[in-house]
Each structure stands twice: as C-alpha cells, then as structure tokens.
C-alpha cells in the first residue's frame, strides 16, 4: 500500500499527514459541530472516515451532535453510519436509506431540502453557514493529491465549495478507484460573470480542486469502493416507460428540426429509468450529448453510438452494472476526451442549460391530472431529496416526467391532486408512463387532464379519474378542483404509514 500511496500523494509534504481513519476522527472530527461530506447518487462519498466516526461513538458513548452538509444521495453504508453519530440538522436531505427516512420522518433531526444550484450559491455566500458558525471539517473522497490540489473521483458534486468554506479538510484517498487526473473541470461561478461554456466538452477551469496545504488536516487511505446506492436496477414496468420515452423522442425528432442540430443535450437524471434509457437511446433517430446532473456508467457505452459526449457532476453505478464500472476504471484514459465531471453549480446551471436544445427527463413519485409533479413525498413521509430537478426543468427545451402508472403494490401514481408539488405544471411538457405518453404543450388545464388520464393512467384507475374530472368540469374556473373528491380518492385507495 505504501508504494500506491506514494504514487497518489504527489505532494511529498502531505505524506506526513497520512493516517488511519481512527486517528483522524480522534484528532480532528470529534468535537466538530458542522461537517461537509462529499458524494451524490451513491458515489464519491467517504467510507472509512464515517465508519470510524460511528465506531468512535459506539466506543466512547460520545455523540457528535453535528450539522451535516451533504451533496445528494449517498451510499446506504454512509447513511447508516450517520444515523448512529448524532446528527441534529442536514442540508439538503437525500434520504437514500430507509434508516434515514425513519429518522427524518420521526423528526429526530431537522432537514432542509432545496435545489442544488441554489444550495451551492447559498454555501458560497454563507447564507446557510453564517447562522451555524460555518463548516468545521470537509470530508471528501479523492483519487490523488498533487501540489496543485485534489484529484477527485467519480463525483465532483459540491466539493469545491465545501473545501472553500471549511476550516479544515480530511481527504479520504480512494486506492480502489483509478487516478482520475484529467476527467474533471473545476470552475466556480462568480457573480456578474458569464460562465464561458458553449459546448458540452468545453473545459473552462482546473483539473484539480485547489486547497491550501494548511487546510489539509489528514489524508486517510481507503480500499472500500462505493457500496449499496439508493436505486434499483429496474424492472419490466420501467422498461415499458423507457419504450414510451423512445417513442415520443422518435416522433418528436421527425417533426422538430431543432433536434437535428448540434445543440441537442439530454439530462437522463438518476435511477432505473434513466439507466435503462441508455440501452435504447440509439433508437431515437438523432444524435445528442449528455449534459446532466449525473449519468450512470451504462451511458458510457453509448459513446460508441449516437451520444457524442457526456458532461455531469457524477458517474454512478446501479446494481448489476459493476462490470461496467470496472471497465470504466480500466479504461479511464480513453474516456477523458469525451467525458467531463463538473461541480453541481455548473452541471445544473440554468444559464448553461438554456443555451442548448435541452431534453430533461425526470422521475417522480406521482403526477396529477393537471401535470403537477411530486418527487419527494409519499403522503406526509419524506422519501428522497428534490436534487436538481427544478434546475433543469425550468431552463429545458423539453421536460419529460417519467414514472410507472402504478406502484409496486398496485396503487395509482396518476392522481387527481398530488400531495406535494415539486415541479409546477408550467415546467412540465410531457408525461410518460408505462401506458403511454401525453404531450401537454399548448393545452389548457382541462385538455391536459383529459390527455393524461387517457394516455398515462393505469386502466384500473381510469374510471375513477374520469369520474373526478366529470365532477370538476361542472364547476366554474379555468382550472377547477374538487378538494373533497380528491381527498376521498386518497382515503379510498391509500393507507398511511
């Protein structure tokens, strides 16, 4: 391991700061009141330092009582460690594990969720941290340390702003991931300056995250790769949803000449539908590039087809795709000319997104007949963070919301009114389910409702949705609603818990 460490820690002065996770926690993390932790979409998060934090609490009985600044959904293993150390507040809350959902829904800690570009800016401008005395320690995963800064791994997320704002940095050095110098483009937006990105592969920043040596408190080697993430590999219903996305895009390409230009980009989002779409994207009839928040490793193989380039903030792996991850690691140098990883503040920037003919695919928990979208809640239970879905939806040329028409237990996901609104109907253009797709562009509210029920609702629930619509059309108003019948719909079909 020593030879491998020396090959990764190219700044010899920092070799003196190499230590194991237990020592780093005892010396620097214990007593901290606010920590930032890297990682999103189940990748790029620290493993051995949080594990040592959990073991420290178990051994000493001393809870941290800490504020945690994250960057998105992380591995289930990290969530389990955090659940044991004594967290009192989290920004934002990804809730990628059931243990975290139980804690947040029982209000064991306070949580604040928000769009990721706004989050990065608020961190830079101290909107969040000034009320809580700043960030003591940033714990970030990297694949190398040079005299210029940190060579990151499979996630850039909010690491640049974490390092800028933290008083100290613990680098968890992954020795199982390859040295990834050249994969990243680190640029931090500045107020009143245009972000100079005109095409997907434009590189405008640094290859490393710059960090003063005085801030680096410890370099902790790790031989643990990303573990269980938040997403499943997908099933037959998800595949039918993907078939309908492909059907819509193929039809749209035949009618819209803008989709045959060099400026078409796609945000595939995260999760099984996004990953399965990579298997069918060659069928859409036009070429594009990925400009997204994240992309699964499955998208890398599309670079041999009609996908020209990939830019995102993280590359993640779904269960069953571990071999694709290994191929990525083994051939990392071959991807550096066509793949770029950037901070969330760039990958999710509406300023940049609006320069492209950007197709935004988002997944959801439920949609209602007027096209409003709930991404985060089942009833009053928080399920998952909103991420950057709104960042992309507002600025996109086409926003597609894709979801199964029913849950795994057979309950409807097309409803009269969503319980919670994350994306408003004004930002939603296409609804796609396993039943079909509805183009909402240019339609009045009642026209949207008829299209969604007819094309997207599951047959088992169409009658009750038509019944609801027949009731509301008797009312006056441009967008009629019957709250009583909407509540009855939920009470009849859904149970709490």
Short mmCIF file of C-alpha atoms in Angstrom, two decimals:
data_model
loop_
_atom_site.label_atom_id
_atom_site.label_comp_id
_atom_site.label_asym_id
_atom_site.label_seq_id
_atom_site.Cartn_x
_atom_site.Cartn_y
_atom_site.Cartn_z
CA UNK A 1 0.00 0.00 0.00
CA UNK A 2 2.89 2.38 0.68
CA UNK A 3 4.00 2.40 -2.95
CA UNK A 4 0.44 3.04 -4.08
CA UNK A 5 0.15 5.89 -1.58
CA UNK A 6 3.33 7.50 -2.83
CA UNK A 7 2.07 7.29 -6.40
CA UNK A 8 -1.18 9.02 -5.41
CA UNK A 9 0.15 11.62 -2.93
CA UNK A 10 2.42 13.54 -5.28
CA UNK A 11 2.87 16.39 -2.80
CA UNK A 12 5.55 14.91 -0.53
CA UNK A 13 4.80 17.42 2.24
CA UNK A 14 1.37 15.83 2.65
CA UNK A 15 2.75 12.33 3.14
CA UNK A 16 3.37 13.40 6.74
CA UNK A 17 -0.40 13.83 7.12
CA UNK A 18 -1.27 10.28 6.08
CA UNK A 19 -3.03 8.50 8.96
CA UNK A 20 -5.71 5.94 9.56
CA UNK A 21 -9.37 6.89 9.95
CA UNK A 22 -9.48 6.26 13.70
CA UNK A 23 -6.68 8.76 14.36
CA UNK A 24 -8.22 11.34 12.03
CA UNK A 25 -11.54 11.13 13.84
CA UNK A 26 -10.00 11.39 17.31
CA UNK A 27 -7.73 14.31 16.36
CA UNK A 28 -9.95 16.38 14.12
CA UNK A 29 -13.58 15.29 13.83
CA UNK A 30 -14.51 14.67 17.47
CA UNK A 31 -15.88 17.91 18.85
CA UNK A 32 -16.82 19.31 15.43
CA UNK A 33 -20.20 20.94 15.20
CA UNK A 34 -20.56 21.10 11.41
CA UNK A 35 -19.12 18.78 8.78
CA UNK A 36 -19.48 18.59 5.00
CA UNK A 37 -19.44 15.22 3.26
CA UNK A 38 -18.91 14.66 -0.45
CA UNK A 39 -20.81 12.32 -2.74
CA UNK A 40 -24.02 12.08 -4.73
CA UNK A 41 -26.05 9.36 -6.45
CA UNK A 42 -24.36 6.71 -4.34
CA UNK A 43 -20.83 7.51 -5.50
CA UNK A 44 -17.84 9.62 -4.49
CA UNK A 45 -18.64 9.59 -0.79
CA UNK A 46 -16.16 8.83 2.04
CA UNK A 47 -16.40 5.38 3.63
CA UNK A 48 -13.71 4.68 6.20
CA UNK A 49 -13.84 8.05 8.00
CA UNK A 50 -17.62 7.91 8.61
CA UNK A 51 -17.20 4.28 9.67
CA UNK A 52 -14.59 5.39 12.20
CA UNK A 53 -16.94 8.15 13.39
CA UNK A 54 -19.63 5.56 14.04
CA UNK A 55 -17.16 3.29 15.86
CA UNK A 56 -15.92 6.24 17.93
CA UNK A 57 -19.45 6.97 19.15
CA UNK A 58 -20.06 3.29 19.91
CA UNK A 59 -16.77 3.01 21.79
CA UNK A 60 -16.93 6.26 23.79
CA UNK A 61 -20.67 6.90 24.05
CA UNK A 62 -19.94 10.47 22.97
CA UNK A 63 -22.46 11.73 20.39
CA UNK A 64 -21.32 14.32 17.88
CA UNK A 65 -24.50 16.47 17.83
CA UNK A 66 -23.40 17.67 14.41
CA UNK A 67 -24.79 19.58 11.42
CA UNK A 68 -24.14 17.71 8.17
CA UNK A 69 -23.83 19.43 4.80
CA UNK A 70 -24.20 16.87 2.04
CA UNK A 71 -24.38 17.00 -1.73
CA UNK A 72 -27.05 14.43 -2.62
CA UNK A 73 -27.97 10.80 -2.11
CA UNK A 74 -25.06 8.67 -0.93
CA UNK A 75 -24.44 5.01 -0.15
CA UNK A 76 -26.61 3.16 2.32
CA UNK A 77 -23.46 2.38 4.33
CA UNK A 78 -22.74 6.09 4.88
CA UNK A 79 -26.36 6.77 5.81
CA UNK A 80 -26.21 4.01 8.41
CA UNK A 81 -23.03 5.49 9.91
CA UNK A 82 -24.59 8.96 10.06
CA UNK A 83 -27.69 7.57 11.76
CA UNK A 84 -25.52 6.48 14.72
CA UNK A 85 -23.35 9.53 15.35
CA UNK A 86 -25.90 12.12 16.47
CA UNK A 87 -26.94 14.39 13.60
CA UNK A 88 -29.10 17.36 14.54
CA UNK A 89 -29.55 19.02 11.13
CA UNK A 90 -28.90 18.18 7.47
CA UNK A 91 -28.62 20.23 4.28
CA UNK A 92 -30.01 19.00 1.90
CA UNK A 93 -31.55 15.69 2.86
CA UNK A 94 -31.03 12.91 0.32
CA UNK A 95 -32.55 10.10 2.43
CA UNK A 96 -31.06 7.31 0.35
CA UNK A 97 -31.58 4.69 3.08
CA UNK A 98 -34.65 3.59 5.00
CA UNK A 99 -32.89 4.25 8.31
CA UNK A 100 -32.53 7.92 7.33
CA UNK A 101 -36.13 8.17 6.19
CA UNK A 102 -37.27 6.86 9.57
CA UNK A 103 -35.17 9.45 11.36
CA UNK A 104 -36.26 12.40 9.27
CA UNK A 105 -39.94 11.41 9.34
CA UNK A 106 -39.87 10.94 13.12
CA UNK A 107 -38.18 14.37 13.26
CA UNK A 108 -35.09 13.04 15.04
CA UNK A 109 -33.17 15.78 13.24
CA UNK A 110 -34.10 18.89 11.27
CA UNK A 111 -33.79 18.78 7.48
CA UNK A 112 -33.90 21.40 4.76
CA UNK A 113 -34.21 20.44 1.10
CA UNK A 114 -33.52 22.72 -1.86
CA UNK A 115 -32.43 22.92 -5.49
CA UNK A 116 -28.76 22.10 -5.90
CA UNK A 117 -27.66 25.23 -7.78
CA UNK A 118 -29.27 27.39 -5.11
CA UNK A 119 -27.60 25.25 -2.45
CA UNK A 120 -24.14 25.77 -3.93
CA UNK A 121 -24.68 29.51 -4.16
CA UNK A 122 -26.03 29.77 -0.63
CA UNK A 123 -22.97 27.92 0.64
CA UNK A 124 -20.63 30.23 -1.27
CA UNK A 125 -22.45 33.30 0.03
CA UNK A 126 -22.68 31.99 3.63
CA UNK A 127 -26.48 32.15 3.64
CA UNK A 128 -26.69 28.78 5.44
CA UNK A 129 -23.41 28.61 7.28
CA UNK A 130 -23.37 32.07 8.89
CA UNK A 131 -26.25 31.10 11.17
CA UNK A 132 -24.45 27.96 12.29
CA UNK A 133 -20.86 29.21 12.69
CA UNK A 134 -19.57 27.77 9.42
CA UNK A 135 -18.20 24.35 8.46
CA UNK A 136 -15.51 22.84 10.68
CA UNK A 137 -14.42 19.88 8.56
CA UNK A 138 -14.97 18.82 4.95
CA UNK A 139 -14.56 15.06 4.46
CA UNK A 140 -14.13 14.40 0.74
CA UNK A 141 -13.17 11.48 -1.44
CA UNK A 142 -10.29 11.96 -3.90
CA UNK A 143 -8.13 9.72 -6.05
CA UNK A 144 -4.93 11.74 -5.77
CA UNK A 145 -3.21 14.71 -4.15
CA UNK A 146 -0.87 16.94 -6.15
CA UNK A 147 0.93 20.14 -5.30
CA UNK A 148 -1.86 21.98 -7.11
CA UNK A 149 -4.75 20.33 -5.29
CA UNK A 150 -7.03 17.29 -5.09
CA UNK A 151 -7.69 14.91 -7.97
CA UNK A 152 -11.31 13.91 -7.46
CA UNK A 153 -13.03 10.63 -8.31
CA UNK A 154 -16.46 9.73 -9.64
CA UNK A 155 -18.23 12.72 -8.09
CA UNK A 156 -17.45 16.43 -8.03
CA UNK A 157 -20.81 17.47 -6.50
CA UNK A 158 -20.28 20.40 -4.08
CA UNK A 159 -16.67 19.56 -3.15
CA UNK A 160 -15.14 22.85 -4.40
CA UNK A 161 -17.41 24.98 -2.23
CA UNK A 162 -17.09 22.58 0.73
CA UNK A 163 -13.31 22.94 0.63
CA UNK A 164 -13.51 26.70 0.18
CA UNK A 165 -15.76 27.16 3.21
CA UNK A 166 -14.43 24.51 5.60
CA UNK A 167 -11.81 25.36 8.21
CA UNK A 168 -10.11 22.02 7.61
CA UNK A 169 -10.21 19.16 5.09
CA UNK A 170 -9.88 15.42 5.57
CA UNK A 171 -9.05 13.71 2.29
CA UNK A 172 -10.24 10.12 2.05
CA UNK A 173 -7.93 8.79 -0.63
CA UNK A 174 -9.54 6.01 -2.66
CA UNK A 175 -6.99 3.41 -3.67
CA UNK A 176 -9.56 1.19 -5.41
CA UNK A 177 -10.55 3.84 -7.93
CA UNK A 178 -8.01 4.76 -10.58
CA UNK A 179 -6.10 8.01 -10.54
CA UNK A 180 -8.54 10.23 -12.43
CA UNK A 181 -6.49 13.31 -13.26
CA UNK A 182 -7.88 14.89 -16.43
CA UNK A 183 -11.50 13.78 -16.01
CA UNK A 184 -12.66 16.88 -14.12
CA UNK A 185 -13.24 20.54 -14.93
CA UNK A 186 -13.35 22.57 -11.72
CA UNK A 187 -14.85 26.02 -12.19
CA UNK A 188 -16.66 28.11 -9.57
CA UNK A 189 -19.18 30.65 -10.95
CA UNK A 190 -18.76 34.28 -9.99
CA UNK A 191 -21.40 36.95 -9.64
CA UNK A 192 -21.85 39.14 -12.73
CA UNK A 193 -19.65 36.93 -14.90
CA UNK A 194 -20.88 34.79 -17.80
CA UNK A 195 -19.98 31.11 -17.48
CA UNK A 196 -17.97 30.54 -20.69
CA UNK A 197 -19.40 27.16 -21.70
CA UNK A 198 -20.72 26.94 -25.26
CA UNK A 199 -20.46 23.19 -25.90
CA UNK A 200 -20.61 20.09 -23.74
CA UNK A 201 -16.88 19.36 -23.77
CA UNK A 202 -15.68 22.92 -23.14
CA UNK A 203 -13.17 22.93 -20.30
CA UNK A 204 -13.04 26.27 -18.52
CA UNK A 205 -11.48 25.52 -15.13
CA UNK A 206 -8.82 23.44 -13.40
CA UNK A 207 -8.13 19.71 -13.45
CA UNK A 208 -7.94 19.68 -9.63
CA UNK A 209 -9.68 21.30 -6.69
CA UNK A 210 -7.24 23.76 -5.24
CA UNK A 211 -6.79 23.56 -1.49
CA UNK A 212 -4.21 25.29 0.73
CA UNK A 213 -1.85 22.78 2.35
CA UNK A 214 -2.64 24.35 5.70
CA UNK A 215 -6.26 23.22 5.35
CA UNK A 216 -5.42 19.56 4.77
CA UNK A 217 -5.62 18.01 8.22
CA UNK A 218 -5.35 14.35 7.24
CA UNK A 219 -5.02 12.05 4.25
CA UNK A 220 -6.78 8.77 5.01
CA UNK A 221 -6.28 5.80 2.65
CA UNK A 222 -9.36 3.78 1.73
CA UNK A 223 -9.70 0.46 -0.06
CA UNK A 224 -13.51 0.37 0.03
CA UNK A 225 -15.39 1.17 -3.18
CA UNK A 226 -18.93 2.56 -3.45
CA UNK A 227 -21.38 0.22 -1.76
CA UNK A 228 -25.17 -0.01 -1.90
CA UNK A 229 -26.72 3.01 -3.58
CA UNK A 230 -30.25 4.34 -3.44
CA UNK A 231 -31.56 2.94 -6.71
CA UNK A 232 -32.73 -0.43 -8.00
CA UNK A 233 -31.76 -1.84 -11.41
CA UNK A 234 -35.32 -1.52 -12.74
CA UNK A 235 -37.90 -4.00 -13.96
CA UNK A 236 -40.42 -4.69 -16.74
CA UNK A 237 -42.62 -1.67 -15.98
CA UNK A 238 -39.60 0.62 -16.06
CA UNK A 239 -38.66 -0.85 -19.45
CA UNK A 240 -42.13 -0.05 -20.81
CA UNK A 241 -41.74 3.52 -19.56
CA UNK A 242 -38.45 3.72 -21.45
CA UNK A 243 -40.09 2.33 -24.61
CA UNK A 244 -42.59 5.17 -24.46
CA UNK A 245 -39.87 7.79 -23.89
CA UNK A 246 -38.12 6.48 -27.00
CA UNK A 247 -41.41 6.51 -28.92
CA UNK A 248 -42.01 10.16 -28.03
CA UNK A 249 -38.45 11.26 -28.84
CA UNK A 250 -38.51 9.43 -32.19
CA UNK A 251 -41.77 11.11 -33.16
CA UNK A 252 -40.56 14.49 -31.96
CA UNK A 253 -37.35 14.22 -33.96
CA UNK A 254 -39.35 13.67 -37.14
CA UNK A 255 -41.31 16.90 -36.54
CA UNK A 256 -38.84 19.26 -34.85
CA UNK A 257 -35.79 20.29 -36.93
CA UNK A 258 -34.14 21.74 -33.81
CA UNK A 259 -33.49 18.18 -32.65
CA UNK A 260 -31.32 17.62 -35.71
CA UNK A 261 -28.84 20.36 -34.82
CA UNK A 262 -25.52 20.17 -32.97
CA UNK A 263 -27.00 21.73 -29.85
CA UNK A 264 -29.17 18.90 -28.52
CA UNK A 265 -28.45 17.72 -24.99
CA UNK A 266 -30.11 15.25 -22.65
CA UNK A 267 -30.36 15.11 -18.88
CA UNK A 268 -31.20 11.45 -18.14
CA UNK A 269 -31.49 12.02 -14.35
CA UNK A 270 -30.85 9.21 -11.87
CA UNK A 271 -32.37 5.83 -11.17
CA UNK A 272 -33.52 2.78 -13.12
CA UNK A 273 -35.47 4.52 -15.89
CA UNK A 274 -32.54 6.82 -16.59
CA UNK A 275 -30.11 3.92 -16.76
CA UNK A 276 -32.37 1.71 -18.87
CA UNK A 277 -32.83 4.58 -21.31
CA UNK A 278 -29.14 4.21 -22.18
CA UNK A 279 -29.91 0.79 -23.69
CA UNK A 280 -32.48 2.28 -26.09
CA UNK A 281 -31.15 5.75 -26.86
CA UNK A 282 -29.74 4.58 -30.23
CA UNK A 283 -33.33 4.14 -31.47
CA UNK A 284 -34.40 7.81 -31.27
CA UNK A 285 -33.12 8.78 -34.71
CA UNK A 286 -30.84 11.69 -33.82
CA UNK A 287 -27.55 12.41 -32.09
CA UNK A 288 -27.10 14.27 -28.83
CA UNK A 289 -24.76 14.85 -25.92
CA UNK A 290 -25.39 14.32 -22.23
CA UNK A 291 -25.46 17.48 -20.15
CA UNK A 292 -26.74 16.22 -16.85
CA UNK A 293 -26.57 16.29 -13.13
CA UNK A 294 -25.44 12.65 -13.17
CA UNK A 295 -25.08 9.70 -15.54
CA UNK A 296 -24.82 6.00 -14.81
CA UNK A 297 -21.84 4.00 -16.08
CA UNK A 298 -24.22 2.40 -18.57
CA UNK A 299 -24.24 5.67 -20.52
CA UNK A 300 -20.52 5.32 -21.22
CA UNK A 301 -21.17 2.58 -23.77
CA UNK A 302 -23.46 4.92 -25.74
CA UNK A 303 -20.39 6.95 -26.72
CA UNK A 304 -19.88 4.36 -29.45
CA UNK A 305 -23.30 5.23 -30.87
CA UNK A 306 -25.35 8.41 -31.17
CA UNK A 307 -24.16 10.02 -27.91
CA UNK A 308 -21.27 12.35 -28.69
CA UNK A 309 -20.12 13.39 -25.22
CA UNK A 310 -21.04 13.24 -21.53
CA UNK A 311 -20.84 16.03 -19.00
CA UNK A 312 -22.17 15.69 -15.47
CA UNK A 313 -21.34 16.04 -11.82
CA UNK A 314 -21.07 12.30 -11.08
CA UNK A 315 -20.91 8.89 -12.73
CA UNK A 316 -22.72 6.28 -10.65
CA UNK A 317 -23.36 2.53 -10.77
CA UNK A 318 -26.65 0.66 -10.43
CA UNK A 319 -26.78 -2.91 -9.06
CA UNK A 320 -25.78 -5.30 -11.81
CA UNK A 321 -23.58 -2.76 -13.59
CA UNK A 322 -20.45 -3.36 -11.53
CA UNK A 323 -18.64 -4.88 -14.51
CA UNK A 324 -19.28 -1.69 -16.50
CA UNK A 325 -17.76 0.26 -13.62
CA UNK A 326 -14.67 -1.92 -13.74
CA UNK A 327 -14.37 -1.35 -17.48
CA UNK A 328 -14.59 2.38 -16.84
CA UNK A 329 -11.83 2.15 -14.25
CA UNK A 330 -9.63 0.00 -16.51
CA UNK A 331 -10.01 2.32 -19.50
CA UNK A 332 -10.23 5.66 -17.71
CA UNK A 333 -7.74 7.41 -20.02
CA UNK A 334 -9.84 6.55 -23.07
CA UNK A 335 -12.83 8.42 -21.66
CA UNK A 336 -11.15 11.69 -20.74
CA UNK A 337 -11.62 13.23 -24.19
CA UNK A 338 -15.38 12.59 -24.19
CA UNK A 339 -16.41 12.70 -20.52
CA UNK A 340 -16.18 15.66 -18.15
CA UNK A 341 -17.19 15.85 -14.48
CA UNK A 342 -18.04 19.29 -13.08
CA UNK A 343 -19.34 20.93 -9.89
CA UNK A 344 -23.12 20.97 -9.37
CA UNK A 345 -23.06 24.73 -9.77
CA UNK A 346 -22.08 24.18 -13.42
CA UNK A 347 -23.84 20.92 -14.31
CA UNK A 348 -27.16 22.28 -13.04
CA UNK A 349 -26.72 25.89 -14.13
CA UNK A 350 -29.89 27.18 -15.83
CA UNK A 351 -27.70 29.72 -17.62
CA UNK A 352 -25.86 26.94 -19.47
CA UNK A 353 -28.84 24.62 -19.90
CA UNK A 354 -30.80 27.33 -21.71
CA UNK A 355 -28.06 27.54 -24.38
CA UNK A 356 -28.91 24.05 -25.65
CA UNK A 357 -31.99 22.29 -27.01
CA UNK A 358 -32.04 20.51 -23.70
CA UNK A 359 -34.24 17.46 -23.11
CA UNK A 360 -34.76 16.89 -19.42
CA UNK A 361 -36.01 13.51 -18.17
CA UNK A 362 -37.17 13.49 -14.55
CA UNK A 363 -38.62 10.69 -12.46
CA UNK A 364 -41.36 11.20 -9.91
CA UNK A 365 -43.42 9.62 -7.17
CA UNK A 366 -46.75 10.84 -8.59
CA UNK A 367 -48.30 13.31 -11.02
CA UNK A 368 -51.78 14.77 -11.06
CA UNK A 369 -54.23 15.32 -13.88
CA UNK A 370 -53.05 18.90 -14.38
CA UNK A 371 -49.38 17.94 -14.73
CA UNK A 372 -48.11 18.90 -11.29
CA UNK A 373 -45.33 16.64 -10.05
CA UNK A 374 -44.41 15.26 -6.64
CA UNK A 375 -40.85 13.98 -6.44
CA UNK A 376 -40.19 13.86 -2.72
CA UNK A 377 -43.15 12.71 -0.58
CA UNK A 378 -45.47 9.74 -0.16
CA UNK A 379 -48.27 11.28 1.84
CA UNK A 380 -46.57 13.16 4.66
CA UNK A 381 -43.49 10.88 4.57
CA UNK A 382 -40.32 12.30 3.09
CA UNK A 383 -38.78 9.79 0.67
CA UNK A 384 -35.97 11.42 -1.27
CA UNK A 385 -34.46 14.84 -1.90
CA UNK A 386 -35.51 17.03 -4.81
CA UNK A 387 -31.93 17.35 -6.11
CA UNK A 388 -31.53 19.47 -9.21
CA UNK A 389 -34.78 18.52 -10.95
CA UNK A 390 -36.07 22.09 -10.82
CA UNK A 391 -32.75 23.49 -12.06
CA UNK A 392 -33.17 21.51 -15.28
CA UNK A 393 -36.97 21.72 -15.61
CA UNK A 394 -37.16 25.50 -15.67
CA UNK A 395 -34.46 26.02 -18.31
CA UNK A 396 -35.07 23.00 -20.55
CA UNK A 397 -36.41 22.96 -24.11
CA UNK A 398 -38.46 19.85 -23.27
CA UNK A 399 -39.12 18.48 -19.78
CA UNK A 400 -40.30 14.87 -19.65
CA UNK A 401 -41.61 13.44 -16.39
CA UNK A 402 -41.38 9.64 -16.49
CA UNK A 403 -42.86 7.21 -13.98
CA UNK A 404 -44.78 3.91 -13.75
CA UNK A 405 -48.56 4.34 -13.73
CA UNK A 406 -48.89 2.29 -10.54
CA UNK A 407 -46.74 1.43 -7.54
CA UNK A 408 -45.32 -1.99 -6.85
CA UNK A 409 -48.34 -2.67 -4.63
CA UNK A 410 -50.77 -1.61 -7.34
CA UNK A 411 -51.69 1.90 -6.18
CA UNK A 412 -52.08 4.70 -8.74
CA UNK A 413 -49.35 7.22 -9.44
CA UNK A 414 -51.61 9.37 -11.60
CA UNK A 415 -53.95 11.09 -9.13
CA UNK A 416 -56.49 13.96 -9.02
CA UNK A 417 -54.14 16.16 -6.96
CA UNK A 418 -50.60 15.47 -5.85
CA UNK A 419 -49.99 15.56 -2.11
CA UNK A 420 -46.95 17.80 -2.56
CA UNK A 421 -45.77 19.90 -5.53
CA UNK A 422 -42.10 19.95 -6.53
CA UNK A 423 -42.45 20.75 -10.23
CA UNK A 424 -45.31 23.01 -11.23
CA UNK A 425 -47.35 22.25 -14.33
CA UNK A 426 -45.85 25.25 -16.19
CA UNK A 427 -42.47 23.47 -16.28
CA UNK A 428 -43.75 20.05 -17.36
CA UNK A 429 -44.13 19.37 -21.09
CA UNK A 430 -44.51 15.59 -21.44
CA UNK A 431 -45.80 12.93 -19.05
CA UNK A 432 -44.67 9.36 -19.79
CA UNK A 433 -45.78 6.17 -18.04
CA UNK A 434 -45.79 2.50 -18.97
CA UNK A 435 -49.23 3.13 -20.53
CA UNK A 436 -48.16 5.82 -22.99
CA UNK A 437 -47.24 9.50 -23.20
CA UNK A 438 -49.13 12.78 -23.16
CA UNK A 439 -47.86 15.96 -24.83
CA UNK A 440 -49.08 18.84 -22.65
CA UNK A 441 -47.56 21.69 -24.62
CA UNK A 442 -50.13 24.33 -25.56
CA UNK A 443 -53.01 22.60 -23.77
CA UNK A 444 -55.42 24.21 -21.32
CA UNK A 445 -55.68 22.63 -17.85
CA UNK A 446 -58.73 20.53 -18.71
CA UNK A 447 -57.18 19.46 -22.01
CA UNK A 448 -54.08 18.37 -20.07
CA UNK A 449 -56.25 16.38 -17.68
CA UNK A 450 -58.00 14.52 -20.49
CA UNK A 451 -54.70 13.72 -22.20
CA UNK A 452 -53.02 12.48 -19.00
CA UNK A 453 -55.94 10.27 -18.00
CA UNK A 454 -56.37 8.85 -21.49
CA UNK A 455 -52.71 8.24 -22.30
CA UNK A 456 -50.92 7.78 -18.96
CA UNK A 457 -53.26 6.47 -16.25
CA UNK A 458 -53.39 2.77 -15.46
CA UNK A 459 -56.61 1.11 -16.77
CA UNK A 460 -57.57 0.07 -13.23
CA UNK A 461 -57.92 3.73 -12.23
CA UNK A 462 -59.13 5.46 -15.36
CA UNK A 463 -62.82 5.27 -14.41
CA UNK A 464 -62.32 6.91 -11.04
CA UNK A 465 -60.16 9.63 -12.60
CA UNK A 466 -62.76 10.27 -15.34
CA UNK A 467 -65.39 10.44 -12.60
CA UNK A 468 -63.33 13.06 -10.79
CA UNK A 469 -62.95 15.06 -13.99
CA UNK A 470 -66.68 14.90 -14.74
CA UNK A 471 -67.29 16.41 -11.30
CA UNK A 472 -64.84 19.28 -11.62
CA UNK A 473 -65.87 20.32 -15.15
CA UNK A 474 -69.27 21.25 -13.70
CA UNK A 475 -67.54 23.89 -11.62
CA UNK A 476 -66.57 27.31 -12.88
CA UNK A 477 -63.00 28.44 -13.26
CA UNK A 478 -60.15 27.80 -15.64
CA UNK A 479 -58.60 25.04 -13.54
CA UNK A 480 -61.41 23.53 -11.47
CA UNK A 481 -60.59 21.42 -8.41
CA UNK A 482 -62.76 19.43 -6.02
CA UNK A 483 -60.76 19.02 -2.83
CA UNK A 484 -63.39 16.79 -1.23
CA UNK A 485 -63.31 14.25 -4.05
CA UNK A 486 -59.52 14.43 -4.27
CA UNK A 487 -59.30 13.58 -0.57
CA UNK A 488 -61.87 10.80 -0.97
CA UNK A 489 -59.75 9.35 -3.76
CA UNK A 490 -56.76 9.10 -1.43
CA UNK A 491 -58.74 7.85 1.56
CA UNK A 492 -60.28 5.11 -0.53
CA UNK A 493 -57.05 3.86 -2.07
CA UNK A 494 -54.14 4.80 0.17
CA UNK A 495 -53.25 3.85 3.71
CA UNK A 496 -50.99 5.89 5.94
CA UNK A 497 -47.65 4.69 7.23
#
